[in-house]
mmCIF file of C-alpha atoms in Angstrom:
data_model
loop_
_atom_site.group_PDB
_atom_site.id
_atom_site.type_symbol
_atom_site.label_atom_id
_atom_site.label_comp_id
_atom_site.label_asym_id
_atom_site.label_seq_id
_atom_site.Cartn_x
_atom_site.Cartn_y
_atom_site.Cartn_z
ATOM 1 C CA UNK E 228 5.858 -7.387 -12.500
ATOM 2 C CA UNK E 229 8.281 -5.116 -14.391
ATOM 3 C CA UNK E 230 7.029 -1.579 -14.874
ATOM 4 C CA UNK E 231 6.644 -0.260 -18.397
ATOM 5 C CA UNK E 232 5.306 2.984 -19.802
ATOM 6 C CA UNK E 233 2.319 1.008 -21.077
ATOM 7 C CA UNK E 234 1.336 -0.144 -17.607
ATOM 8 C CA UNK E 235 -1.818 1.588 -16.415
ATOM 9 C CA UNK E 236 -2.117 4.003 -13.549
ATOM 10 C CA UNK E 237 -4.187 1.274 -11.890
ATOM 11 C CA UNK E 238 -1.131 -0.948 -11.754
ATOM 12 C CA UNK E 239 0.806 1.973 -10.402
ATOM 13 C CA UNK E 240 -1.760 2.249 -7.632
ATOM 14 C CA UNK E 241 -1.413 -1.430 -6.987
ATOM 15 C CA UNK E 242 2.291 -0.836 -6.559
ATOM 16 C CA UNK E 243 2.001 1.842 -3.915
ATOM 17 C CA UNK E 244 2.778 1.457 -0.221
ATOM 18 C CA UNK E 245 1.444 3.829 2.416
ATOM 19 C CA UNK E 246 2.773 2.394 5.651
ATOM 20 C CA UNK E 247 4.231 4.093 8.703
ATOM 21 C CA UNK E 248 7.259 2.587 10.348
ATOM 22 C CA UNK E 249 5.795 3.460 13.733
ATOM 23 C CA UNK E 250 2.705 1.445 12.898
ATOM 24 C CA UNK E 251 4.692 -1.763 12.900
ATOM 25 C CA UNK E 252 5.339 -1.415 16.618
ATOM 26 C CA UNK E 253 2.110 -3.279 17.352
ATOM 27 C CA UNK E 254 2.967 -6.258 15.147
ATOM 28 C CA UNK E 255 5.397 -9.103 15.693
ATOM 29 C CA UNK E 256 9.083 -8.586 16.347
ATOM 30 C CA UNK E 257 10.123 -9.992 12.969
ATOM 31 C CA UNK E 258 7.841 -7.604 11.153
ATOM 32 C CA UNK E 259 9.176 -4.688 13.175
ATOM 33 C CA UNK E 260 12.758 -5.698 12.478
ATOM 34 C CA UNK E 261 12.332 -5.912 8.712
ATOM 35 C CA UNK E 262 10.463 -2.589 8.667
ATOM 36 C CA UNK E 263 13.124 -0.849 10.752
ATOM 37 C CA UNK E 264 15.954 -2.339 8.695
ATOM 38 C CA UNK E 265 14.305 -1.336 5.446
ATOM 39 C CA UNK E 266 13.703 2.226 6.581
ATOM 40 C CA UNK E 267 17.290 2.574 7.798
ATOM 41 C CA UNK E 268 18.513 1.349 4.416
ATOM 42 C CA UNK E 269 16.520 4.049 2.653
ATOM 43 C CA UNK E 270 17.782 6.701 5.043
ATOM 44 C CA UNK E 271 21.411 5.662 4.603
ATOM 45 C CA UNK E 272 21.203 5.845 0.799
ATOM 46 C CA UNK E 273 19.465 9.204 0.585
ATOM 47 C CA UNK E 274 21.293 12.001 -1.279
ATOM 48 C CA UNK E 275 20.008 15.575 -1.750
ATOM 49 C CA UNK E 276 18.818 16.098 -5.322
ATOM 50 C CA UNK E 277 20.136 19.660 -5.337
ATOM 51 C CA UNK E 278 23.625 18.348 -4.569
ATOM 52 C CA UNK E 279 23.440 15.640 -7.236
ATOM 53 C CA UNK E 280 22.439 18.213 -9.845
ATOM 54 C CA UNK E 281 25.614 20.230 -9.208
ATOM 55 C CA UNK E 282 27.899 17.195 -8.957
ATOM 56 C CA UNK E 283 29.800 16.690 -12.223
ATOM 57 C CA UNK E 284 30.017 12.962 -11.468
ATOM 58 C CA UNK E 285 26.260 12.525 -11.721
ATOM 59 C CA UNK E 286 25.456 10.590 -14.938
ATOM 60 C CA UNK E 287 23.682 12.727 -17.523
ATOM 61 C CA UNK E 288 20.668 10.413 -17.777
ATOM 62 C CA UNK E 289 20.161 10.505 -14.019
ATOM 63 C CA UNK E 290 20.706 14.274 -13.968
ATOM 64 C CA UNK E 291 17.982 14.751 -16.572
ATOM 65 C CA UNK E 292 15.457 12.688 -14.612
ATOM 66 C CA UNK E 293 16.293 14.457 -11.358
ATOM 67 C CA UNK E 294 15.946 17.869 -12.998
ATOM 68 C CA UNK E 295 12.462 16.853 -14.100
ATOM 69 C CA UNK E 296 11.623 15.571 -10.606
ATOM 70 C CA UNK E 297 12.903 18.766 -9.015
ATOM 71 C CA UNK E 298 10.789 20.939 -11.310
ATOM 72 C CA UNK E 299 7.653 18.855 -10.683
ATOM 73 C CA UNK E 300 8.295 18.896 -6.940
ATOM 74 C CA UNK E 301 8.583 22.698 -6.886
ATOM 75 C CA UNK E 302 5.419 23.010 -8.997
ATOM 76 C CA UNK E 303 3.551 20.776 -6.545
ATOM 77 C CA UNK E 304 4.114 23.177 -3.667
ATOM 78 C CA UNK E 305 3.927 26.487 -5.517
ATOM 79 C CA UNK E 306 0.983 25.798 -7.817
ATOM 80 C CA UNK E 307 -0.963 22.908 -6.280
ATOM 81 C CA UNK E 308 -0.746 23.884 -2.621
ATOM 82 C CA UNK E 309 0.903 20.596 -1.674
ATOM 83 C CA UNK E 310 3.311 20.441 1.288
ATOM 84 C CA UNK E 311 6.593 22.341 0.954
ATOM 85 C CA UNK E 312 8.824 20.035 2.957
ATOM 86 C CA UNK E 313 11.756 17.654 2.445
ATOM 87 C CA UNK E 314 9.708 14.825 0.909
ATOM 88 C CA UNK E 315 10.986 13.873 -2.564
ATOM 89 C CA UNK E 316 13.863 16.342 -2.481
ATOM 90 C CA UNK E 317 16.404 13.546 -2.118
ATOM 91 C CA UNK E 318 17.271 10.468 -4.169
ATOM 92 C CA UNK E 319 18.085 6.888 -3.191
ATOM 93 C CA UNK E 320 19.177 3.948 -5.317
ATOM 94 C CA UNK E 321 18.061 0.785 -3.514
ATOM 95 C CA UNK E 322 19.721 -1.478 -6.087
ATOM 96 C CA UNK E 323 16.589 -3.481 -6.924
ATOM 97 C CA UNK E 324 13.484 -3.039 -9.108
ATOM 98 C CA UNK E 325 11.064 -2.598 -6.184
ATOM 99 C CA UNK E 326 11.499 -1.051 -2.774
ATOM 100 C CA UNK E 327 8.911 -3.203 -1.000
ATOM 101 C CA UNK E 328 6.346 -5.902 -1.745
ATOM 102 C CA UNK E 329 2.712 -5.761 -0.622
ATOM 103 C CA UNK E 330 0.592 -8.739 0.388
ATOM 104 C CA UNK E 331 -3.169 -8.549 -0.256
ATOM 105 C CA UNK E 332 -5.565 -11.248 0.944
ATOM 106 C CA UNK E 333 -9.225 -12.271 1.133
ATOM 107 C CA UNK E 334 -11.095 -15.322 2.326
ATOM 108 C CA UNK E 335 -11.735 -17.974 -0.326
ATOM 109 C CA UNK E 336 -15.396 -17.016 -0.673
ATOM 110 C CA UNK E 337 -15.257 -13.276 -0.055
ATOM 111 C CA UNK E 338 -14.342 -10.165 -2.014
ATOM 112 C CA UNK E 339 -13.749 -8.199 1.196
ATOM 113 C CA UNK E 340 -10.023 -7.637 1.823
ATOM 114 C CA UNK E 341 -8.304 -8.682 4.987
ATOM 115 C CA UNK E 342 -7.176 -5.624 6.924
ATOM 116 C CA UNK E 343 -4.169 -5.116 9.165
ATOM 117 C CA UNK E 344 -4.631 -2.479 11.850
ATOM 118 C CA UNK E 345 -1.936 -0.200 13.260
ATOM 119 C CA UNK E 346 -2.028 2.577 15.884
ATOM 120 C CA UNK E 347 -1.291 5.510 13.556
ATOM 121 C CA UNK E 348 -2.124 4.425 10.019
ATOM 122 C CA UNK E 349 -5.352 2.726 11.069
ATOM 123 C CA UNK E 350 -6.530 -0.362 9.192
ATOM 124 C CA UNK E 351 -5.073 -0.936 5.732
ATOM 125 C CA UNK E 352 -5.678 -3.617 3.115
ATOM 126 C CA UNK E 353 -2.081 -4.739 2.641
ATOM 127 C CA UNK E 354 0.992 -5.772 4.583
ATOM 128 C CA UNK E 355 4.339 -4.524 3.284
ATOM 129 C CA UNK E 356 7.766 -6.199 3.284
ATOM 130 C CA UNK E 357 11.161 -4.896 2.210
ATOM 131 C CA UNK E 358 12.209 -8.353 0.972
ATOM 132 C CA UNK E 359 10.184 -10.280 -1.586
ATOM 133 C CA UNK E 360 10.973 -13.616 0.069
ATOM 134 C CA UNK E 361 9.374 -12.405 3.294
ATOM 135 C CA UNK E 362 6.258 -11.226 1.467
ATOM 136 C CA UNK E 363 5.949 -14.503 -0.422
ATOM 137 C CA UNK E 364 6.461 -16.481 2.779
ATOM 138 C CA UNK E 365 3.733 -14.558 4.577
ATOM 139 C CA UNK E 366 1.401 -15.018 1.593
ATOM 140 C CA UNK E 367 2.076 -18.767 1.578
ATOM 141 C CA UNK E 368 1.100 -18.944 5.227
ATOM 142 C CA UNK E 369 -2.183 -17.210 4.478
ATOM 143 C CA UNK E 370 -2.858 -19.569 1.554
ATOM 144 C CA UNK E 371 -2.256 -22.597 3.774
ATOM 145 C CA UNK E 372 -5.007 -21.253 6.008
ATOM 146 C CA UNK E 373 -7.376 -21.020 3.049
ATOM 147 C CA UNK E 374 -6.984 -17.400 1.955
ATOM 148 C CA UNK E 375 -6.681 -16.004 -1.536
ATOM 149 C CA UNK E 376 -3.515 -13.909 -1.792
ATOM 150 C CA UNK E 377 -1.680 -11.591 -4.176
ATOM 151 C CA UNK E 378 1.808 -10.126 -3.891
ATOM 152 C CA UNK E 379 2.716 -6.928 -5.725
ATOM 153 C CA UNK E 380 6.027 -5.131 -6.072
ATOM 154 C CA UNK E 381 6.018 -1.533 -4.818
ATOM 155 C CA UNK E 382 8.027 1.023 -6.769
ATOM 156 C CA UNK E 383 6.982 4.239 -4.979
ATOM 157 C CA UNK E 384 7.309 4.535 -1.229
ATOM 158 C CA UNK E 385 5.681 7.017 1.123
ATOM 159 C CA UNK E 386 5.509 7.461 4.901
ATOM 160 C CA UNK E 387 2.903 10.263 4.725
ATOM 161 C CA UNK E 388 5.495 12.895 5.591
ATOM 162 C CA UNK E 389 6.718 11.272 8.803
ATOM 163 C CA UNK E 390 10.103 10.674 7.165
ATOM 164 C CA UNK E 391 11.953 12.563 4.426
ATOM 165 C CA UNK E 392 10.898 10.186 1.668
ATOM 166 C CA UNK E 393 13.324 10.060 -1.257
ATOM 167 C CA UNK E 394 12.666 9.645 -4.947
ATOM 168 C CA UNK E 395 13.819 6.114 -5.763
ATOM 169 C CA UNK E 396 15.642 4.547 -8.673
ATOM 170 C CA UNK E 397 12.607 2.269 -8.989
ATOM 171 C CA UNK E 398 10.575 5.297 -10.145
ATOM 172 C CA UNK E 399 12.909 6.883 -12.689
ATOM 173 C CA UNK E 400 12.185 4.442 -15.514
ATOM 174 C CA UNK E 401 8.599 5.664 -15.682
ATOM 175 C CA UNK E 402 7.266 8.092 -18.269
ATOM 176 C CA UNK E 403 7.331 11.804 -17.452
ATOM 177 C CA UNK E 404 3.565 11.785 -16.900
ATOM 178 C CA UNK E 405 3.622 8.874 -14.511
ATOM 179 C CA UNK E 406 6.544 10.253 -12.554
ATOM 180 C CA UNK E 407 4.948 13.679 -12.044
ATOM 181 C CA UNK E 408 1.533 12.221 -11.222
ATOM 182 C CA UNK E 409 3.096 9.907 -8.645
ATOM 183 C CA UNK E 410 4.740 12.838 -6.856
ATOM 184 C CA UNK E 411 1.430 14.731 -6.760
ATOM 185 C CA UNK E 412 -0.407 11.628 -5.529
ATOM 186 C CA UNK E 413 2.012 10.858 -2.727
ATOM 187 C CA UNK E 414 2.166 14.464 -1.539
ATOM 188 C CA UNK E 415 -1.637 14.620 -1.497
ATOM 189 C CA UNK E 416 -1.636 11.960 1.208
ATOM 190 C CA UNK E 417 0.157 14.455 3.439
ATOM 191 C CA UNK E 418 -2.712 16.930 3.007
ATOM 192 C CA UNK E 419 -5.578 14.605 3.954
ATOM 193 C CA UNK E 420 -5.237 11.102 5.354
ATOM 194 C CA UNK E 421 -7.938 9.319 7.351
ATOM 195 C CA UNK E 422 -6.621 6.364 9.375
ATOM 196 C CA UNK E 423 -8.554 3.250 8.480
ATOM 197 C CA UNK E 424 -10.208 4.572 5.299
ATOM 198 C CA UNK E 425 -8.007 3.476 2.403
ATOM 199 C CA UNK E 426 -10.831 3.956 -0.095
ATOM 200 C CA UNK E 427 -11.258 7.649 0.681
ATOM 201 C CA UNK E 428 -7.527 8.317 1.033
ATOM 202 C CA UNK E 429 -6.656 6.806 -2.335
ATOM 203 C CA UNK E 430 -9.530 8.475 -4.142
ATOM 204 C CA UNK E 431 -8.598 11.893 -2.747
ATOM 205 C CA UNK E 432 -4.968 11.489 -3.813
ATOM 206 C CA UNK E 433 -6.035 10.251 -7.246
ATOM 207 C CA UNK E 434 -8.237 13.298 -7.868
ATOM 208 C CA UNK E 435 -5.399 15.627 -6.790
ATOM 209 C CA UNK E 436 -3.040 13.701 -9.051
ATOM 210 C CA UNK E 437 -5.364 14.119 -12.038
ATOM 211 C CA UNK E 438 -5.874 17.834 -11.515
ATOM 212 C CA UNK E 439 -2.193 18.380 -10.807
ATOM 213 C CA UNK E 440 -1.036 16.597 -13.928
ATOM 214 C CA UNK E 441 -3.352 18.607 -16.157
ATOM 215 C CA UNK E 442 -1.975 21.846 -14.731
ATOM 216 C CA UNK E 443 1.604 20.619 -14.871
ATOM 217 C CA UNK E 444 1.339 19.757 -18.562
ATOM 218 C CA UNK E 445 -0.321 23.085 -19.342
ATOM 219 C CA UNK E 446 2.463 24.945 -17.532
ATOM 220 C CA UNK E 447 5.095 23.236 -19.681
ATOM 221 C CA UNK E 448 3.270 23.692 -22.980
ATOM 222 C CA UNK E 449 2.685 19.961 -23.330
ATOM 223 C CA UNK E 450 -1.068 19.888 -23.658
ATOM 224 C CA UNK E 451 -0.697 17.485 -26.569
ATOM 225 C CA UNK E 452 0.451 14.909 -24.017
ATOM 226 C CA UNK E 453 -2.814 15.425 -22.183
ATOM 227 C CA UNK E 454 -4.721 13.730 -24.991
ATOM 228 C CA UNK E 455 -2.639 10.588 -24.663
ATOM 229 C CA UNK E 456 -2.985 10.694 -20.884
ATOM 230 C CA UNK E 457 -6.778 11.089 -21.098
ATOM 231 C CA UNK E 458 -6.935 8.185 -23.520
ATOM 232 C CA UNK E 459 -5.016 6.040 -21.064
ATOM 233 C CA UNK E 460 -7.240 7.197 -18.216
ATOM 234 C CA UNK E 461 -10.324 6.161 -20.215
ATOM 235 C CA UNK E 462 -8.819 2.725 -20.835
ATOM 236 C CA UNK E 463 -7.997 2.490 -17.170
ATOM 237 C CA UNK E 464 -11.582 3.307 -16.206
ATOM 238 C CA UNK E 465 -12.875 0.555 -18.479
ATOM 239 C CA UNK E 466 -10.359 -1.905 -17.073
ATOM 240 C CA UNK E 467 -11.358 -1.072 -13.507
ATOM 241 C CA UNK E 468 -15.033 -1.381 -14.476
ATOM 242 C CA UNK E 469 -14.372 -4.931 -15.665
ATOM 243 C CA UNK E 470 -12.804 -5.797 -12.328
ATOM 244 C CA UNK E 471 -15.593 -4.206 -10.307
ATOM 245 C CA UNK E 472 -18.279 -5.968 -12.350
ATOM 246 C CA UNK E 473 -16.515 -9.277 -11.742
ATOM 247 C CA UNK E 474 -16.270 -8.422 -8.070
ATOM 248 C CA UNK E 475 -20.019 -7.775 -7.903
ATOM 249 C CA UNK E 476 -20.821 -11.101 -9.571
ATOM 250 C CA UNK E 477 -18.480 -12.940 -7.217
ATOM 251 C CA UNK E 478 -19.960 -11.187 -4.206
ATOM 252 C CA UNK E 479 -23.435 -12.361 -5.222
ATOM 253 C CA UNK E 480 -22.087 -15.881 -5.737
ATOM 254 C CA UNK E 481 -20.425 -16.013 -2.326
ATOM 255 C CA UNK E 482 -23.606 -14.805 -0.639
ATOM 256 C CA UNK E 483 -25.665 -17.512 -2.309
ATOM 257 C CA UNK E 484 -26.705 -20.836 -0.774
ATOM 258 C CA UNK E 485 -24.744 -22.942 -3.262
ATOM 259 C CA UNK E 486 -22.504 -25.673 -1.827
ATOM 260 C CA UNK E 487 -18.824 -24.763 -1.547
ATOM 261 C CA UNK E 488 -17.745 -27.059 -4.373
ATOM 262 C CA UNK E 489 -20.186 -25.363 -6.753
ATOM 263 C CA UNK E 490 -19.069 -21.928 -5.569
ATOM 264 C CA UNK E 491 -15.482 -22.961 -6.213
ATOM 265 C CA UNK E 492 -16.261 -24.052 -9.775
ATOM 266 C CA UNK E 493 -18.316 -20.954 -10.484
ATOM 267 C CA UNK E 494 -15.567 -18.763 -9.068
ATOM 268 C CA UNK E 495 -13.073 -20.112 -11.598
ATOM 269 C CA UNK E 496 -15.653 -19.652 -14.342
ATOM 270 C CA UNK E 497 -16.091 -15.976 -13.433
ATOM 271 C CA UNK E 498 -12.351 -15.325 -13.610
ATOM 272 C CA UNK E 499 -12.327 -17.043 -16.992
ATOM 273 C CA UNK E 500 -15.137 -14.731 -18.120
ATOM 274 C CA UNK E 501 -13.112 -11.737 -16.899
ATOM 275 C CA UNK E 502 -10.189 -12.740 -19.110
ATOM 276 C CA UNK E 503 -12.522 -13.208 -22.074
ATOM 277 C CA UNK E 504 -14.096 -9.797 -21.466
ATOM 278 C CA UNK E 505 -10.651 -8.236 -21.420
ATOM 279 C CA UNK E 506 -9.738 -9.896 -24.720
ATOM 280 C CA UNK E 507 -12.930 -8.526 -26.292
ATOM 281 C CA UNK E 508 -12.350 -5.053 -24.905
ATOM 282 C CA UNK E 509 -8.803 -5.042 -26.215
ATOM 283 C CA UNK E 510 -9.914 -6.111 -29.689
ATOM 284 C CA UNK E 511 -13.152 -4.187 -30.098
ATOM 285 C CA UNK E 512 -12.383 -0.867 -28.389
ATOM 286 C CA UNK E 513 -8.641 -0.566 -27.786
ATOM 287 C CA UNK E 514 -7.291 -1.527 -31.208
ATOM 288 C CA UNK E 515 -5.176 -4.277 -29.693
ATOM 289 C CA UNK E 516 -3.630 -2.222 -26.862
ATOM 290 C CA UNK E 517 -1.700 -4.717 -24.700
ATOM 291 C CA UNK E 518 -0.823 -2.657 -21.620
ATOM 292 C CA UNK E 519 -2.742 -4.910 -19.215
ATOM 293 C CA UNK E 520 -1.667 -8.260 -20.624
ATOM 294 C CA UNK E 521 0.843 -8.947 -17.856
ATOM 295 C CA UNK E 522 -1.828 -8.394 -15.224
ATOM 296 C CA UNK E 523 -4.024 -11.048 -16.842
ATOM 297 C CA UNK E 524 -1.208 -13.521 -17.518
ATOM 298 C CA UNK E 525 -1.449 -15.185 -14.093
ATOM 299 C CA UNK E 526 -4.031 -17.253 -12.254
ATOM 300 C CA UNK E 527 -6.432 -14.711 -10.765
ATOM 301 C CA UNK E 528 -8.226 -14.823 -7.437
ATOM 302 C CA UNK E 529 -10.244 -12.542 -5.134
ATOM 303 C CA UNK E 530 -7.138 -10.795 -3.787
ATOM 304 C CA UNK E 531 -6.269 -9.439 -7.232
ATOM 305 C CA UNK E 532 -9.514 -7.436 -7.171
ATOM 306 C CA UNK E 533 -8.770 -5.649 -3.890
ATOM 307 C CA UNK E 534 -7.127 -2.591 -5.409
ATOM 308 C CA UNK E 535 -9.935 -1.926 -7.879
ATOM 309 C CA UNK E 536 -12.397 -1.379 -5.036
ATOM 310 C CA UNK E 537 -9.891 0.288 -2.721
ATOM 311 C CA UNK E 538 -8.346 2.827 -5.075
ATOM 312 C CA UNK E 539 -11.177 3.812 -7.406
ATOM 313 C CA UNK E 540 -14.548 3.394 -5.713
ATOM 314 C CA UNK E 541 -14.737 6.975 -4.392
ATOM 315 C CA UNK E 542 -13.022 8.791 -7.268
ATOM 316 C CA UNK E 543 -16.166 9.919 -9.181
ATOM 317 C CA UNK E 544 -17.708 11.388 -6.041
ATOM 318 C CA UNK E 545 -14.584 13.343 -5.140
ATOM 319 C CA UNK E 546 -14.253 14.572 -8.719
ATOM 320 C CA UNK E 547 -17.703 16.099 -8.271
ATOM 321 C CA UNK E 548 -16.535 17.819 -5.086
ATOM 322 C CA UNK E 549 -13.635 19.391 -7.006
ATOM 323 C CA UNK E 550 -15.971 20.467 -9.798
ATOM 324 C CA UNK E 551 -18.330 22.040 -7.264
ATOM 325 C CA UNK E 552 -15.535 24.412 -6.155
ATOM 326 C CA UNK E 553 -14.625 25.207 -9.782
ATOM 327 C CA UNK E 554 -11.351 23.320 -9.586
ATOM 328 C CA UNK E 555 -9.986 25.406 -6.718
ATOM 329 C CA UNK E 556 -7.573 22.982 -5.066
ATOM 330 C CA UNK E 557 -7.218 24.752 -1.685
ATOM 331 C CA UNK E 558 -11.021 24.804 -1.365
ATOM 332 C CA UNK E 559 -11.115 21.159 -2.414
ATOM 333 C CA UNK E 560 -8.610 20.334 0.314
ATOM 334 C CA UNK E 561 -10.839 22.113 2.841
ATOM 335 C CA UNK E 562 -13.856 20.118 1.670
ATOM 336 C CA UNK E 563 -11.863 16.906 1.969
ATOM 337 C CA UNK E 564 -10.756 17.845 5.490
ATOM 338 C CA UNK E 565 -14.396 18.378 6.413
ATOM 339 C CA UNK E 566 -15.254 14.935 5.035
ATOM 340 C CA UNK E 567 -12.329 13.491 6.966
ATOM 341 C CA UNK E 568 -13.968 14.633 10.203
ATOM 342 C CA UNK E 569 -17.135 12.676 9.425
ATOM 343 C CA UNK E 570 -17.700 9.055 10.325
ATOM 344 C CA UNK E 571 -16.643 6.525 7.717
ATOM 345 C CA UNK E 572 -20.297 5.731 7.086
ATOM 346 C CA UNK E 573 -21.170 9.377 6.460
ATOM 347 C CA UNK E 574 -18.111 9.862 4.250
ATOM 348 C CA UNK E 575 -18.963 6.783 2.211
ATOM 349 C CA UNK E 576 -22.551 7.917 1.767
ATOM 350 C CA UNK E 577 -21.390 11.376 0.649
ATOM 351 C CA UNK E 578 -18.841 10.443 -2.004
ATOM 352 C CA UNK E 579 -18.570 6.674 -2.406
ATOM 353 C CA UNK E 580 -21.787 4.771 -1.881
ATOM 354 C CA UNK E 581 -23.633 5.642 -5.083
ATOM 355 C CA UNK E 582 -20.820 4.891 -7.490
ATOM 356 C CA UNK E 583 -21.485 2.293 -10.181
ATOM 357 C CA UNK E 584 -18.737 1.394 -12.647
ATOM 358 C CA UNK E 585 -19.318 2.516 -16.208
ATOM 359 C CA UNK E 586 -20.559 -0.305 -18.456
ATOM 360 C CA UNK E 587 -18.142 -1.829 -20.922
ATOM 361 C CA UNK E 588 -18.488 -4.365 -23.694
ATOM 362 C CA UNK E 589 -18.611 -7.823 -22.119
ATOM 363 C CA UNK E 590 -18.598 -11.388 -23.242
ATOM 364 C CA UNK E 591 -21.710 -13.518 -23.333
ATOM 365 C CA UNK E 592 -21.791 -15.623 -20.192
#
C-alpha cells in the first residue's frame, strides 16, 4: 500500500526486507535470476550521496533529503556505535514505489508462519521478489495449495552489510523521524544478526532504533517531536496488541477439536471482531486517528498477523536489557551478542517467552 506519514512503524516493519543475495543460491533458478537481476539493478543505479550534494544539477528537494540522510548516517556511527561503512552513503532511484515485494504465508488453520531457509540468512518468514507480478504469482500458487498469504511492498532494502546498500527513492517520502529510525534499524542488523531467529533480530533492531531516534532528536534540539513520536509508538503498541490477541484466539481455535467447517466460520468471525475492536479503539482512545485504516481495508487472514509476532514479541524483554545497562548502547550490543551465542530456546526464554501484549479496549464478542 502507499506509504504515508500516518502509517505506523509496524507497517514500516512489514515493509522491510532482510535477504541476502547469496542465500538465493539454494533456491530455484528463477528465484536466483530475479534476485541477481534486482541486485544488479540497484548496483547500477547507485550514486554517492556526497557527490550528489555537490552537484548543482541535483534538485533542491532531493538535496535537502539527502543532507538529512547524510547527517543521520554520520550520527549513527559517531554517536550510536553503529557500523561506519559504505551502507546508506549512496542513493538509487529505482523508478517505482517499492524496491521489492515480500510474500508471507501460513497454513489455513495455523498462525505459525511458513519459513524459507537459506545457507547464510537462516530461516526467514518471507520470500522476497523484485517484481510484484512474481510475488503475486508465487502467492497465488501457495493459495491454490491451501495456504493463507499476504504480499507487502518493501520500501527499505538491506543486505546486512554484504553489499553497499543505497538509500532509495522509495524511502525519501517518509517523515524525518521515520527516515532516521529506518537507517538506525537497518544498521543495527549489521551489529547483531542471528540466522534463523527473525523474532530476536527484529526486536534488537527495533530497540536500537528507538534509542537512536531519541538521541538523534535531542541532538538536533527537536525534543518536541519526541512527544509526537511517543504518541505514535503508544498507538502502535495498542495496534500490535490487538493483532496478538487475535492471534492467540485463533491459535486456540485451530488447536481445538472443532470440525474444519466450524473452524473456518469461526476464523472469519474472529477477523470481523478484530476490525470491530480497531474501530472502537480508534473512536474511544485515538480521537478518530485513521493511520491504520488501509491495513484493515482488505480481507484479512492468518498471514497478515505474521509480522506482529515476528517483529514485536521480544521488544519488551530487550528494552529491559538496555535499561539494565543504563542505556549504554555498546554494552547493550555486547549483551545482545552474548544472547546471540545462546540456543534459540534459551534466547527466547531470556527475552521473549514471558511477553504478553498490553490489554486494550475490545469489543464484546
